Amino acid sequence: MSSNVHALAPLLAWHQVERPKRADVEAAVRTIIRWTGDNPEREGLIETPARVTRAFEEVFGGYAHDPAVILRKSFDETEGYDEMIALRGVRFESHCEHHMAPIIGRAWVAYVPNGRVVGISKLARLVEIYAKRLQIQERLTAQIANTMEEVLQPRGVGVVIKATHHCMSARGVRKPDTDLVTSRMLGCFRDNPDVRREFLGMTD
Ligand SMILES: [Zn+2]
């Protein structure tokens, strides 16, 4: 499967899904409240379904944006800059697709340009758009790297993510002090040990 398919598949899948109305989502939250044993009609809970729906709208807002569009605005007046560009420790909050529990972490995003560079805030935005979807960390890592490779066509891309998964730290096996480290290296980050080492040296 090409990297192109990896990056675009979730977005296409989302467009094929018919979205329920807001009232349906609020009704679903009321059902969950009733299922816990509480009364969704009592004063403290009456506004909760609307609040939860608004919160979901924010934390899953990444589906409404195309990350490739964000990166397409690049510039080439760089005086031939051809060294590594690394944005370090971008904080993000995502949700695991297995439990809808928070994944809290940081991303290190780097590339070696091939003429064109992109505004650094766009790299942070790229992380955010993919994070604000239902995710597994491995795919989040790959999607960020693949999109950079496809849109910027740089000499190489490196992405490292370190994150804690609340489904594991706060419930289930309860291992609060572990984090999961994932990486994806493309182009010179994969082929050139010096480039790889330089990047990994920035991720401590
Ligand atoms: Zn999980």
PDB file of C-alpha atoms and ligand atoms in Angstrom:
ATOM      1  CA  MET A   1       0.000   0.000   0.000  1.00  0.00           C
ATOM      2  CA  SER A   2       1.427   3.417  -0.866  1.00  0.00           C
ATOM      3  CA  SER A   3       1.895   6.072   1.803  1.00  0.00           C
ATOM      4  CA  ASN A   4      -0.663   8.159  -0.085  1.00  0.00           C
ATOM      5  CA  VAL A   5      -3.387   5.669   0.746  1.00  0.00           C
ATOM      6  CA  HIS A   6      -2.371   5.639   4.425  1.00  0.00           C
ATOM      7  CA  ALA A   7      -2.687   9.393   4.779  1.00  0.00           C
ATOM      8  CA  LEU A   8      -5.954   9.859   2.941  1.00  0.00           C
ATOM      9  CA  ALA A   9      -7.951   6.764   3.858  1.00  0.00           C
ATOM     10  CA  PRO A  10      -9.389   8.012   7.197  1.00  0.00           C
ATOM     11  CA  LEU A  11     -10.516  11.286   5.643  1.00  0.00           C
ATOM     12  CA  LEU A  12     -12.269   9.522   2.761  1.00  0.00           C
ATOM     13  CA  ALA A  13     -13.876   7.099   5.174  1.00  0.00           C
ATOM     14  CA  TRP A  14     -15.208   9.989   7.221  1.00  0.00           C
ATOM     15  CA  HIS A  15     -16.836  11.621   4.195  1.00  0.00           C
ATOM     16  CA  GLN A  16     -18.651   8.375   3.482  1.00  0.00           C
ATOM     17  CA  VAL A  17     -20.187   8.313   6.953  1.00  0.00           C
ATOM     18  CA  GLU A  18     -23.496  10.067   7.474  1.00  0.00           C
ATOM     19  CA  ARG A  19     -23.201  12.354  10.492  1.00  0.00           C
ATOM     20  CA  PRO A  20     -25.982  12.219  13.055  1.00  0.00           C
ATOM     21  CA  LYS A  21     -27.663  15.420  14.168  1.00  0.00           C
ATOM     22  CA  ARG A  22     -26.504  17.237  17.311  1.00  0.00           C
ATOM     23  CA  ALA A  23     -29.752  16.315  19.084  1.00  0.00           C
ATOM     24  CA  ASP A  24     -29.003  12.629  18.473  1.00  0.00           C
ATOM     25  CA  VAL A  25     -25.564  13.001  20.087  1.00  0.00           C
ATOM     26  CA  GLU A  26     -27.055  14.772  23.106  1.00  0.00           C
ATOM     27  CA  ALA A  27     -29.634  11.980  23.412  1.00  0.00           C
ATOM     28  CA  ALA A  28     -26.820   9.416  23.348  1.00  0.00           C
ATOM     29  CA  VAL A  29     -25.050  11.228  26.220  1.00  0.00           C
ATOM     30  CA  ARG A  30     -28.333  11.239  28.190  1.00  0.00           C
ATOM     31  CA  THR A  31     -28.519   7.471  27.616  1.00  0.00           C
ATOM     32  CA  ILE A  32     -25.003   7.019  29.016  1.00  0.00           C
ATOM     33  CA  ILE A  33     -25.878   9.119  32.077  1.00  0.00           C
ATOM     34  CA  ARG A  34     -28.988   6.989  32.678  1.00  0.00           C
ATOM     35  CA  TRP A  35     -26.865   3.853  32.218  1.00  0.00           C
ATOM     36  CA  THR A  36     -24.457   5.000  34.968  1.00  0.00           C
ATOM     37  CA  GLY A  37     -27.453   5.042  37.312  1.00  0.00           C
ATOM     38  CA  ASP A  38     -27.811   8.817  37.543  1.00  0.00           C
ATOM     39  CA  ASN A  39     -30.726  10.993  36.486  1.00  0.00           C
ATOM     40  CA  PRO A  40     -30.052  13.166  33.416  1.00  0.00           C
ATOM     41  CA  GLU A  41     -33.012  15.401  34.340  1.00  0.00           C
ATOM     42  CA  ARG A  42     -31.564  16.600  37.647  1.00  0.00           C
ATOM     43  CA  GLU A  43     -30.281  20.161  37.767  1.00  0.00           C
ATOM     44  CA  GLY A  44     -26.542  19.421  37.743  1.00  0.00           C
ATOM     45  CA  LEU A  45     -26.835  17.168  34.700  1.00  0.00           C
ATOM     46  CA  ILE A  46     -29.477  18.865  32.598  1.00  0.00           C
ATOM     47  CA  GLU A  47     -26.958  20.861  30.529  1.00  0.00           C
ATOM     48  CA  THR A  48     -24.343  18.096  30.479  1.00  0.00           C
ATOM     49  CA  PRO A  49     -25.342  16.435  27.172  1.00  0.00           C
ATOM     50  CA  ALA A  50     -25.032  19.777  25.360  1.00  0.00           C
ATOM     51  CA  ARG A  51     -21.679  20.494  27.021  1.00  0.00           C
ATOM     52  CA  VAL A  52     -20.302  17.038  26.228  1.00  0.00           C
ATOM     53  CA  THR A  53     -21.389  17.393  22.608  1.00  0.00           C
ATOM     54  CA  ARG A  54     -19.625  20.763  22.335  1.00  0.00           C
ATOM     55  CA  ALA A  55     -16.501  19.275  23.927  1.00  0.00           C
ATOM     56  CA  PHE A  56     -16.562  16.361  21.458  1.00  0.00           C
ATOM     57  CA  GLU A  57     -16.925  18.857  18.638  1.00  0.00           C
ATOM     58  CA  GLU A  58     -13.671  20.435  19.774  1.00  0.00           C
ATOM     59  CA  VAL A  59     -11.620  17.323  20.551  1.00  0.00           C
ATOM     60  CA  PHE A  60     -12.682  15.630  17.315  1.00  0.00           C
ATOM     61  CA  GLY A  61     -12.468  18.801  15.238  1.00  0.00           C
ATOM     62  CA  GLY A  62      -9.633  17.368  13.148  1.00  0.00           C
ATOM     63  CA  TYR A  63     -12.017  15.588  10.785  1.00  0.00           C
ATOM     64  CA  ALA A  64     -13.216  18.917   9.422  1.00  0.00           C
ATOM     65  CA  HIS A  65      -9.764  19.888   8.129  1.00  0.00           C
ATOM     66  CA  ASP A  66      -7.610  18.579   5.304  1.00  0.00           C
ATOM     67  CA  PRO A  67      -3.995  18.522   6.562  1.00  0.00           C
ATOM     68  CA  ALA A  68      -2.599  18.574   3.028  1.00  0.00           C
ATOM     69  CA  VAL A  69      -4.240  21.955   2.401  1.00  0.00           C
ATOM     70  CA  ILE A  70      -2.538  23.400   5.510  1.00  0.00           C
ATOM     71  CA  LEU A  71       0.909  22.384   4.245  1.00  0.00           C
ATOM     72  CA  ARG A  72       0.438  23.428   0.641  1.00  0.00           C
ATOM     73  CA  LYS A  73       1.208  27.059   1.456  1.00  0.00           C
ATOM     74  CA  SER A  74       4.996  26.876   1.374  1.00  0.00           C
ATOM     75  CA  PHE A  75       7.701  29.288   0.274  1.00  0.00           C
ATOM     76  CA  ASP A  76      11.013  28.973  -1.546  1.00  0.00           C
ATOM     77  CA  GLU A  77      12.893  32.227  -0.775  1.00  0.00           C
ATOM     78  CA  THR A  78      15.266  30.452   1.596  1.00  0.00           C
ATOM     79  CA  GLU A  79      18.704  31.320   0.078  1.00  0.00           C
ATOM     80  CA  GLY A  80      19.210  27.614  -0.519  1.00  0.00           C
ATOM     81  CA  TYR A  81      18.646  26.551   3.088  1.00  0.00           C
ATOM     82  CA  ASP A  82      19.107  22.784   3.073  1.00  0.00           C
ATOM     83  CA  GLU A  83      19.685  21.740   6.692  1.00  0.00           C
ATOM     84  CA  MET A  84      17.284  20.049   9.050  1.00  0.00           C
ATOM     85  CA  ILE A  85      14.257  21.961  10.314  1.00  0.00           C
ATOM     86  CA  ALA A  86      12.878  20.510  13.537  1.00  0.00           C
ATOM     87  CA  LEU A  87       9.901  21.543  15.625  1.00  0.00           C
ATOM     88  CA  ARG A  88      10.444  19.994  19.025  1.00  0.00           C
ATOM     89  CA  GLY A  89       8.020  18.772  21.633  1.00  0.00           C
ATOM     90  CA  VAL A  90       4.685  19.896  20.150  1.00  0.00           C
ATOM     91  CA  ARG A  91       2.135  19.179  22.869  1.00  0.00           C
ATOM     92  CA  PHE A  92      -1.038  17.465  21.737  1.00  0.00           C
ATOM     93  CA  GLU A  93      -4.096  15.774  23.116  1.00  0.00           C
ATOM     94  CA  SER A  94      -5.682  12.957  21.149  1.00  0.00           C
ATOM     95  CA  HIS A  95      -8.112  10.133  21.903  1.00  0.00           C
ATOM     96  CA  CYS A  96      -7.515   6.436  21.420  1.00  0.00           C
ATOM     97  CA  GLU A  97      -9.941   4.782  19.061  1.00  0.00           C
ATOM     98  CA  HIS A  98     -10.295   1.711  21.261  1.00  0.00           C
ATOM     99  CA  HIS A  99     -11.514   3.417  24.457  1.00  0.00           C
ATOM    100  CA  MET A 100     -12.004   7.079  23.418  1.00  0.00           C
ATOM    101  CA  ALA A 101      -9.640   7.814  26.308  1.00  0.00           C
ATOM    102  CA  PRO A 102      -7.109  10.679  26.167  1.00  0.00           C
ATOM    103  CA  ILE A 103      -3.674  10.227  24.657  1.00  0.00           C
ATOM    104  CA  ILE A 104      -1.488  13.043  26.005  1.00  0.00           C
ATOM    105  CA  GLY A 105       1.873  13.562  24.422  1.00  0.00           C
ATOM    106  CA  ARG A 106       4.436  15.498  22.491  1.00  0.00           C
ATOM    107  CA  ALA A 107       5.569  15.267  18.884  1.00  0.00           C
ATOM    108  CA  TRP A 108       8.958  16.028  17.358  1.00  0.00           C
ATOM    109  CA  VAL A 109       8.528  16.876  13.694  1.00  0.00           C
ATOM    110  CA  ALA A 110      11.488  17.411  11.372  1.00  0.00           C
ATOM    111  CA  TYR A 111      12.369  17.528   7.720  1.00  0.00           C
ATOM    112  CA  VAL A 112      15.245  18.383   5.407  1.00  0.00           C
ATOM    113  CA  PRO A 113      13.767  20.625   2.706  1.00  0.00           C
ATOM    114  CA  ASN A 114      14.290  20.242  -0.996  1.00  0.00           C
ATOM    115  CA  GLY A 115      13.908  23.916  -1.926  1.00  0.00           C
ATOM    116  CA  ARG A 116      10.543  24.679  -0.341  1.00  0.00           C
ATOM    117  CA  VAL A 117       9.870  25.226   3.346  1.00  0.00           C
ATOM    118  CA  VAL A 118       6.629  25.626   5.245  1.00  0.00           C
ATOM    119  CA  GLY A 119       5.711  28.013   8.071  1.00  0.00           C
ATOM    120  CA  ILE A 120       6.540  26.375  11.414  1.00  0.00           C
ATOM    121  CA  SER A 121       3.052  26.946  12.801  1.00  0.00           C
ATOM    122  CA  LYS A 122       1.760  24.759   9.958  1.00  0.00           C
ATOM    123  CA  LEU A 123       3.705  21.801  11.346  1.00  0.00           C
ATOM    124  CA  ALA A 124       2.070  22.261  14.735  1.00  0.00           C
ATOM    125  CA  ARG A 125      -1.294  22.551  12.996  1.00  0.00           C
ATOM    126  CA  LEU A 126      -0.622  19.308  11.115  1.00  0.00           C
ATOM    127  CA  VAL A 127      -0.038  17.503  14.422  1.00  0.00           C
ATOM    128  CA  GLU A 128      -3.231  19.004  15.828  1.00  0.00           C
ATOM    129  CA  ILE A 129      -5.460  18.055  12.898  1.00  0.00           C
ATOM    130  CA  TYR A 130      -4.459  14.401  13.050  1.00  0.00           C
ATOM    131  CA  ALA A 131      -4.490  14.370  16.863  1.00  0.00           C
ATOM    132  CA  LYS A 132      -8.054  15.653  17.011  1.00  0.00           C
ATOM    133  CA  ARG A 133      -9.388  12.434  15.566  1.00  0.00           C
ATOM    134  CA  LEU A 134      -9.866   8.943  16.978  1.00  0.00           C
ATOM    135  CA  GLN A 135      -6.378   7.547  16.790  1.00  0.00           C
ATOM    136  CA  ILE A 136      -3.817   4.969  17.583  1.00  0.00           C
ATOM    137  CA  GLN A 137      -0.398   6.490  18.182  1.00  0.00           C
ATOM    138  CA  GLU A 138       1.260   4.450  15.452  1.00  0.00           C
ATOM    139  CA  ARG A 139      -1.098   5.808  12.791  1.00  0.00           C
ATOM    140  CA  LEU A 140      -0.903   9.368  14.127  1.00  0.00           C
ATOM    141  CA  THR A 141       2.891   9.171  13.731  1.00  0.00           C
ATOM    142  CA  ALA A 142       2.694   7.751  10.215  1.00  0.00           C
ATOM    143  CA  GLN A 143       0.032  10.197   9.026  1.00  0.00           C
ATOM    144  CA  ILE A 144       2.053  13.235  10.089  1.00  0.00           C
ATOM    145  CA  ALA A 145       5.195  11.938   8.353  1.00  0.00           C
ATOM    146  CA  ASN A 146       3.398  10.729   5.221  1.00  0.00           C
ATOM    147  CA  THR A 147       1.557  14.011   4.708  1.00  0.00           C
ATOM    148  CA  MET A 148       4.788  15.995   5.016  1.00  0.00           C
ATOM    149  CA  GLU A 149       6.467  13.713   2.523  1.00  0.00           C
ATOM    150  CA  GLU A 150       3.635  13.926   0.008  1.00  0.00           C
ATOM    151  CA  VAL A 151       3.002  17.653   0.156  1.00  0.00           C
ATOM    152  CA  LEU A 152       6.468  19.142   0.787  1.00  0.00           C
ATOM    153  CA  GLN A 153       8.441  16.481  -1.114  1.00  0.00           C
ATOM    154  CA  PRO A 154      11.474  17.097   1.089  1.00  0.00           C
ATOM    155  CA  ARG A 155      14.751  15.136   1.176  1.00  0.00           C
ATOM    156  CA  GLY A 156      13.506  13.402   4.294  1.00  0.00           C
ATOM    157  CA  VAL A 157      11.069  13.459   7.194  1.00  0.00           C
ATOM    158  CA  GLY A 158      11.368  12.347  10.811  1.00  0.00           C
ATOM    159  CA  VAL A 159       8.545  12.161  13.339  1.00  0.00           C
ATOM    160  CA  VAL A 160       8.849  10.953  16.933  1.00  0.00           C
ATOM    161  CA  ILE A 161       5.900  10.855  19.323  1.00  0.00           C
ATOM    162  CA  LYS A 162       6.010  10.146  23.049  1.00  0.00           C
ATOM    163  CA  ALA A 163       2.653   9.877  24.765  1.00  0.00           C
ATOM    164  CA  THR A 164       0.814   8.464  27.745  1.00  0.00           C
ATOM    165  CA  HIS A 165      -2.432   6.617  27.149  1.00  0.00           C
ATOM    166  CA  HIS A 166      -5.109   7.130  29.758  1.00  0.00           C
ATOM    167  CA  CYS A 167      -6.756   3.845  28.808  1.00  0.00           C
ATOM    168  CA  MET A 168      -3.624   2.233  30.210  1.00  0.00           C
ATOM    169  CA  SER A 169      -2.552   4.673  32.951  1.00  0.00           C
ATOM    170  CA  ALA A 170      -5.922   5.413  34.573  1.00  0.00           C
ATOM    171  CA  ARG A 171      -7.758   2.126  34.016  1.00  0.00           C
ATOM    172  CA  GLY A 172      -7.088  -1.422  32.779  1.00  0.00           C
ATOM    173  CA  VAL A 173      -3.534  -2.434  33.699  1.00  0.00           C
ATOM    174  CA  ARG A 174      -2.929   0.943  35.480  1.00  0.00           C
ATOM    175  CA  LYS A 175       0.641   1.755  34.612  1.00  0.00           C
ATOM    176  CA  PRO A 176       0.698   5.537  35.125  1.00  0.00           C
ATOM    177  CA  ASP A 177       4.399   6.211  34.525  1.00  0.00           C
ATOM    178  CA  THR A 178       4.809   4.561  31.138  1.00  0.00           C
ATOM    179  CA  ASP A 179       4.855   6.358  27.858  1.00  0.00           C
ATOM    180  CA  LEU A 180       4.746   4.955  24.348  1.00  0.00           C
ATOM    181  CA  VAL A 181       7.391   6.046  21.859  1.00  0.00           C
ATOM    182  CA  THR A 182       6.764   5.767  18.128  1.00  0.00           C
ATOM    183  CA  SER A 183       8.692   7.061  15.140  1.00  0.00           C
ATOM    184  CA  ARG A 184       8.583   7.237  11.392  1.00  0.00           C
ATOM    185  CA  MET A 185      11.659   8.068   9.321  1.00  0.00           C
ATOM    186  CA  LEU A 186      11.491   8.709   5.585  1.00  0.00           C
ATOM    187  CA  GLY A 187      14.072   9.590   2.940  1.00  0.00           C
ATOM    188  CA  CYS A 188      17.415  10.741   4.384  1.00  0.00           C
ATOM    189  CA  PHE A 189      16.133  10.198   7.942  1.00  0.00           C
ATOM    190  CA  ARG A 190      15.766   6.528   7.106  1.00  0.00           C
ATOM    191  CA  ASP A 191      18.821   6.115   4.838  1.00  0.00           C
ATOM    192  CA  ASN A 192      21.434   8.370   6.470  1.00  0.00           C
ATOM    193  CA  PRO A 193      22.497   7.355  10.005  1.00  0.00           C
ATOM    194  CA  ASP A 194      23.961  10.841  10.674  1.00  0.00           C
ATOM    195  CA  VAL A 195      20.670  12.589   9.910  1.00  0.00           C
ATOM    196  CA  ARG A 196      18.767  10.069  11.987  1.00  0.00           C
ATOM    197  CA  ARG A 197      21.179  10.506  14.915  1.00  0.00           C
ATOM    198  CA  GLU A 198      21.045  14.316  14.700  1.00  0.00           C
ATOM    199  CA  PHE A 199      17.255  14.204  14.873  1.00  0.00           C
ATOM    200  CA  LEU A 200      17.016  11.606  17.624  1.00  0.00           C
ATOM    201  CA  GLY A 201      19.507  13.679  19.626  1.00  0.00           C
ATOM    202  CA  MET A 202      16.899  16.436  19.699  1.00  0.00           C
ATOM    203  CA  THR A 203      14.148  14.260  21.110  1.00  0.00           C
ATOM    204  CA  ASP A 204      15.444  13.679  24.646  1.00  0.00           C
TER     205      ASP A 204
HETATM  206 ZN    ZN B   1      -7.189   2.799  24.445  1.00  0.00          ZN
END
